[in-house]
Amino acid sequence: MSDATPRPRGEPGQPPSLFPPYRSTVLRSPREPLVRIPPTLTELTGPAGTWDALMGPAIADLTRHGRGPGVALGQRIVVTGRVLDEDARPVPDTVVEIWQANAAGRYIHRGDQWNAPLDPNFTGTGRVVTDGGGRYRFTTIRPGAYPWGNHRNAWRPAHIHLSLLGPAFATRLVTQLYFPDDPLIEIDPIANAVPMPYRNRLVARFDIDVTEPNHALGYVFDLVLRGRDATPWEA
Amino acid sequence: MSDAPEGLRRTAPRADNQDPALFGQTPWQTVGPFFHYGLPWKGGADLVGASGIGARPDLFPAEHDVLHLAPPRGPVTGEVVALVGTVFDGEGKPVPDAMIEIWGANAAGRYHGEADTRTGIPLDPGFIGFGRAAVDARGGFRFLTLRPGRVPLAPGDDRRQAPHLAVGVFGRGLIKRLATRLYFADSEGNGDDPVLALVPEARRRTLLAPRIAEEPPTYRFDIVLCGDGETVFFDL
Ligand SMILES: [Fe+2]
């Protein structure tokens, strides 16, 4: 159980809740200081071992999970990696959920109404559980960049949203994966909420050894969850 | 094994996800506004029955509803309660694109999942205790779950906590999850709960959900992200 205990706070790589360049944080971030609590049994536990019963079956190949008869358009990619703790030990039995725009940068969401085409063969959501080595793997397509209303001529860099839920409530993580050599990253307010050099943890690496011949380009993206913390409750 | 021709493999170091010099916690990023077809599933907010609450099927075409209903889990043991509330921003306006997660013990006070090793307390095969709800267009959410039993404070520390649920708040404009707790205002144990004791007294009421209806007992837990009446959020 101690493996799931979070470490001390103040991790420099974590963004603040309030980051005014990302405008909608201004009215949606607390002004009062967070109340620090040592982890209790509540935060040290989580619904590991229940994913199928909780959420239903895995979806690992997003290129064949639209509702059209065919295969998604776009650059086919493999995204794979490991979920680790801060001591670089694998975290098995963690559910990895992803969602993303299609190759043209459009979500199937009704709230996304910009002038880019939808792909009937692409929904853009998947979910797998890490294996004994903490590994996960998706096949999908490379998402396009898309505009948003944060400021004039604002474009999100191409990204995949990832959500991780594992053996402990305290180690919950939601993040975004970016692609190497994307010039939009350095001018994106959401990515820039993370200070350098830690922002680069969010940039996947192209890997020719993960690339599948005649099928898909390969990207590696490891995720590191909070690790152990010796802070006890005072009796 | 290498697939690239000899001499053509890039060997220069790159500052990216795989750079050993950058190894450490993956930074948080917001769920953004478009998570509805990827995270909340039908039934995610009903931890005790087979209703479809928790999802927002109005926000994407039905043919793309690949998450569907979670499989049935069988009957549960305990008192069913409803938890309702609205998420508000710093101007008191409802937040229509937030998502709430809850995590709670079963009625006997045992957490489902391998990390709670207290085998002397029964598991409830029909009850996992994790729920997820996208809020509706008016910022509202509703969960159906069991009133949780009391649990010890921490491994090796048998002081008891009052019945409570861990609550996570996500949404557009929330770069990181905000973690809070729901306590039942009319419950035993609130007066000597070790976590509530760490909260400044004037702000404790933001965590105490009043009972506002019966059949099932219904508790109201509004979440104020910012400003007047701001909900207490925890640094876990
Ligand atoms: Fe996005």
JSON list of N, CA, C and O in Angstrom, two decimals, chain A residues 206-225:
[
{"chain": "A", "resi": 206, "resn": "PHE", "atom": "N", "xyz": [9.37, 10.32, -31.39]},
{"chain": "A", "resi": 206, "resn": "PHE", "atom": "CA", "xyz": [9.25, 9.40, -32.52]},
{"chain": "A", "resi": 206, "resn": "PHE", "atom": "C", "xyz": [10.29, 8.30, -32.37]},
{"chain": "A", "resi": 206, "resn": "PHE", "atom": "O", "xyz": [11.44, 8.57, -32.01]},
{"chain": "A", "resi": 207, "resn": "ASP", "atom": "N", "xyz": [9.91, 7.05, -32.65]},
{"chain": "A", "resi": 207, "resn": "ASP", "atom": "CA", "xyz": [10.82, 5.93, -32.46]},
{"chain": "A", "resi": 207, "resn": "ASP", "atom": "C", "xyz": [10.68, 4.97, -33.64]},
{"chain": "A", "resi": 207, "resn": "ASP", "atom": "O", "xyz": [9.62, 4.37, -33.84]},
{"chain": "A", "resi": 208, "resn": "ILE", "atom": "N", "xyz": [11.76, 4.83, -34.39]},
{"chain": "A", "resi": 208, "resn": "ILE", "atom": "CA", "xyz": [11.71, 3.97, -35.57]},
{"chain": "A", "resi": 208, "resn": "ILE", "atom": "C", "xyz": [11.53, 2.50, -35.17]},
{"chain": "A", "resi": 208, "resn": "ILE", "atom": "O", "xyz": [11.00, 1.70, -35.94]},
{"chain": "A", "resi": 209, "resn": "ASP", "atom": "N", "xyz": [11.93, 2.15, -33.95]},
{"chain": "A", "resi": 209, "resn": "ASP", "atom": "CA", "xyz": [11.78, 0.76, -33.53]},
{"chain": "A", "resi": 209, "resn": "ASP", "atom": "C", "xyz": [10.36, 0.43, -33.09]},
{"chain": "A", "resi": 209, "resn": "ASP", "atom": "O", "xyz": [9.97, -0.73, -33.03]},
{"chain": "A", "resi": 210, "resn": "VAL", "atom": "N", "xyz": [9.58, 1.46, -32.76]},
{"chain": "A", "resi": 210, "resn": "VAL", "atom": "CA", "xyz": [8.16, 1.24, -32.45]},
{"chain": "A", "resi": 210, "resn": "VAL", "atom": "C", "xyz": [7.33, 1.33, -33.74]},
{"chain": "A", "resi": 210, "resn": "VAL", "atom": "O", "xyz": [6.23, 0.78, -33.84]},
{"chain": "A", "resi": 211, "resn": "THR", "atom": "N", "xyz": [7.87, 2.01, -34.73]},
{"chain": "A", "resi": 211, "resn": "THR", "atom": "CA", "xyz": [7.19, 2.15, -36.01]},
{"chain": "A", "resi": 211, "resn": "THR", "atom": "C", "xyz": [6.99, 0.77, -36.65]},
{"chain": "A", "resi": 211, "resn": "THR", "atom": "O", "xyz": [7.88, -0.07, -36.63]},
{"chain": "A", "resi": 212, "resn": "GLU", "atom": "N", "xyz": [5.79, 0.54, -37.16]},
{"chain": "A", "resi": 212, "resn": "GLU", "atom": "CA", "xyz": [5.47, -0.77, -37.75]},
{"chain": "A", "resi": 212, "resn": "GLU", "atom": "C", "xyz": [5.62, -0.68, -39.27]},
{"chain": "A", "resi": 212, "resn": "GLU", "atom": "O", "xyz": [4.97, 0.15, -39.91]},
{"chain": "A", "resi": 213, "resn": "PRO", "atom": "N", "xyz": [6.46, -1.54, -39.85]},
{"chain": "A", "resi": 213, "resn": "PRO", "atom": "CA", "xyz": [6.72, -1.47, -41.29]},
{"chain": "A", "resi": 213, "resn": "PRO", "atom": "C", "xyz": [5.42, -1.52, -42.10]},
{"chain": "A", "resi": 213, "resn": "PRO", "atom": "O", "xyz": [4.55, -2.35, -41.82]},
{"chain": "A", "resi": 214, "resn": "ASN", "atom": "N", "xyz": [5.30, -0.62, -43.03]},
{"chain": "A", "resi": 214, "resn": "ASN", "atom": "CA", "xyz": [4.14, -0.58, -43.92]},
{"chain": "A", "resi": 214, "resn": "ASN", "atom": "C", "xyz": [2.81, -0.40, -43.19]},
{"chain": "A", "resi": 214, "resn": "ASN", "atom": "O", "xyz": [1.76, -0.78, -43.71]},
{"chain": "A", "resi": 215, "resn": "HIS", "atom": "N", "xyz": [2.85, 0.13, -41.98]},
{"chain": "A", "resi": 215, "resn": "HIS", "atom": "CA", "xyz": [1.59, 0.27, -41.25]},
{"chain": "A", "resi": 215, "resn": "HIS", "atom": "C", "xyz": [1.45, 1.57, -40.48]},
{"chain": "A", "resi": 215, "resn": "HIS", "atom": "O", "xyz": [0.49, 2.32, -40.73]},
{"chain": "A", "resi": 216, "resn": "ALA", "atom": "N", "xyz": [2.36, 1.88, -39.56]},
{"chain": "A", "resi": 216, "resn": "ALA", "atom": "CA", "xyz": [2.12, 3.02, -38.68]},
{"chain": "A", "resi": 216, "resn": "ALA", "atom": "C", "xyz": [3.42, 3.56, -38.11]},
{"chain": "A", "resi": 216, "resn": "ALA", "atom": "O", "xyz": [4.30, 2.80, -37.72]},
{"chain": "A", "resi": 217, "resn": "LEU", "atom": "N", "xyz": [3.50, 4.90, -38.01]},
{"chain": "A", "resi": 217, "resn": "LEU", "atom": "CA", "xyz": [4.62, 5.53, -37.31]},
{"chain": "A", "resi": 217, "resn": "LEU", "atom": "C", "xyz": [4.48, 5.30, -35.80]},
{"chain": "A", "resi": 217, "resn": "LEU", "atom": "O", "xyz": [3.37, 5.22, -35.28]},
{"chain": "A", "resi": 218, "resn": "GLY", "atom": "N", "xyz": [5.62, 5.21, -35.12]},
{"chain": "A", "resi": 218, "resn": "GLY", "atom": "CA", "xyz": [5.60, 4.90, -33.70]},
{"chain": "A", "resi": 218, "resn": "GLY", "atom": "C", "xyz": [6.06, 6.05, -32.82]},
{"chain": "A", "resi": 218, "resn": "GLY", "atom": "O", "xyz": [7.07, 6.70, -33.10]},
{"chain": "A", "resi": 219, "resn": "TYR", "atom": "N", "xyz": [5.30, 6.31, -31.77]},
{"chain": "A", "resi": 219, "resn": "TYR", "atom": "CA", "xyz": [5.66, 7.33, -30.78]},
{"chain": "A", "resi": 219, "resn": "TYR", "atom": "C", "xyz": [5.67, 6.70, -29.39]},
{"chain": "A", "resi": 219, "resn": "TYR", "atom": "O", "xyz": [4.80, 5.88, -29.06]},
{"chain": "A", "resi": 220, "resn": "VAL", "atom": "N", "xyz": [6.64, 7.12, -28.58]},
{"chain": "A", "resi": 220, "resn": "VAL", "atom": "CA", "xyz": [6.76, 6.62, -27.21]},
{"chain": "A", "resi": 220, "resn": "VAL", "atom": "C", "xyz": [6.45, 7.75, -26.24]},
{"chain": "A", "resi": 220, "resn": "VAL", "atom": "O", "xyz": [6.93, 8.88, -26.41]},
{"chain": "A", "resi": 221, "resn": "PHE", "atom": "N", "xyz": [5.64, 7.43, -25.24]},
{"chain": "A", "resi": 221, "resn": "PHE", "atom": "CA", "xyz": [5.24, 8.44, -24.25]},
{"chain": "A", "resi": 221, "resn": "PHE", "atom": "C", "xyz": [5.03, 7.74, -22.92]},
{"chain": "A", "resi": 221, "resn": "PHE", "atom": "O", "xyz": [4.07, 7.00, -22.73]},
{"chain": "A", "resi": 222, "resn": "ASP", "atom": "N", "xyz": [5.98, 7.94, -22.01]},
{"chain": "A", "resi": 222, "resn": "ASP", "atom": "CA", "xyz": [5.85, 7.37, -20.66]},
{"chain": "A", "resi": 222, "resn": "ASP", "atom": "C", "xyz": [5.13, 8.37, -19.76]},
{"chain": "A", "resi": 222, "resn": "ASP", "atom": "O", "xyz": [5.24, 9.59, -19.96]},
{"chain": "A", "resi": 223, "resn": "LEU", "atom": "N", "xyz": [4.43, 7.84, -18.77]},
{"chain": "A", "resi": 223, "resn": "LEU", "atom": "CA", "xyz": [3.72, 8.69, -17.82]},
{"chain": "A", "resi": 223, "resn": "LEU", "atom": "C", "xyz": [4.22, 8.36, -16.42]},
{"chain": "A", "resi": 223, "resn": "LEU", "atom": "O", "xyz": [4.30, 7.18, -16.05]},
{"chain": "A", "resi": 224, "resn": "VAL", "atom": "N", "xyz": [4.55, 9.40, -15.66]},
{"chain": "A", "resi": 224, "resn": "VAL", "atom": "CA", "xyz": [5.13, 9.20, -14.33]},
{"chain": "A", "resi": 224, "resn": "VAL", "atom": "C", "xyz": [4.16, 9.75, -13.29]},
{"chain": "A", "resi": 224, "resn": "VAL", "atom": "O", "xyz": [3.87, 10.96, -13.26]},
{"chain": "A", "resi": 225, "resn": "LEU", "atom": "N", "xyz": [3.66, 8.84, -12.45]},
{"chain": "A", "resi": 225, "resn": "LEU", "atom": "CA", "xyz": [2.72, 9.23, -11.40]},
{"chain": "A", "resi": 225, "resn": "LEU", "atom": "C", "xyz": [3.47, 9.56, -10.12]},
{"chain": "A", "resi": 225, "resn": "LEU", "atom": "O", "xyz": [4.62, 9.16, -9.94]}
]
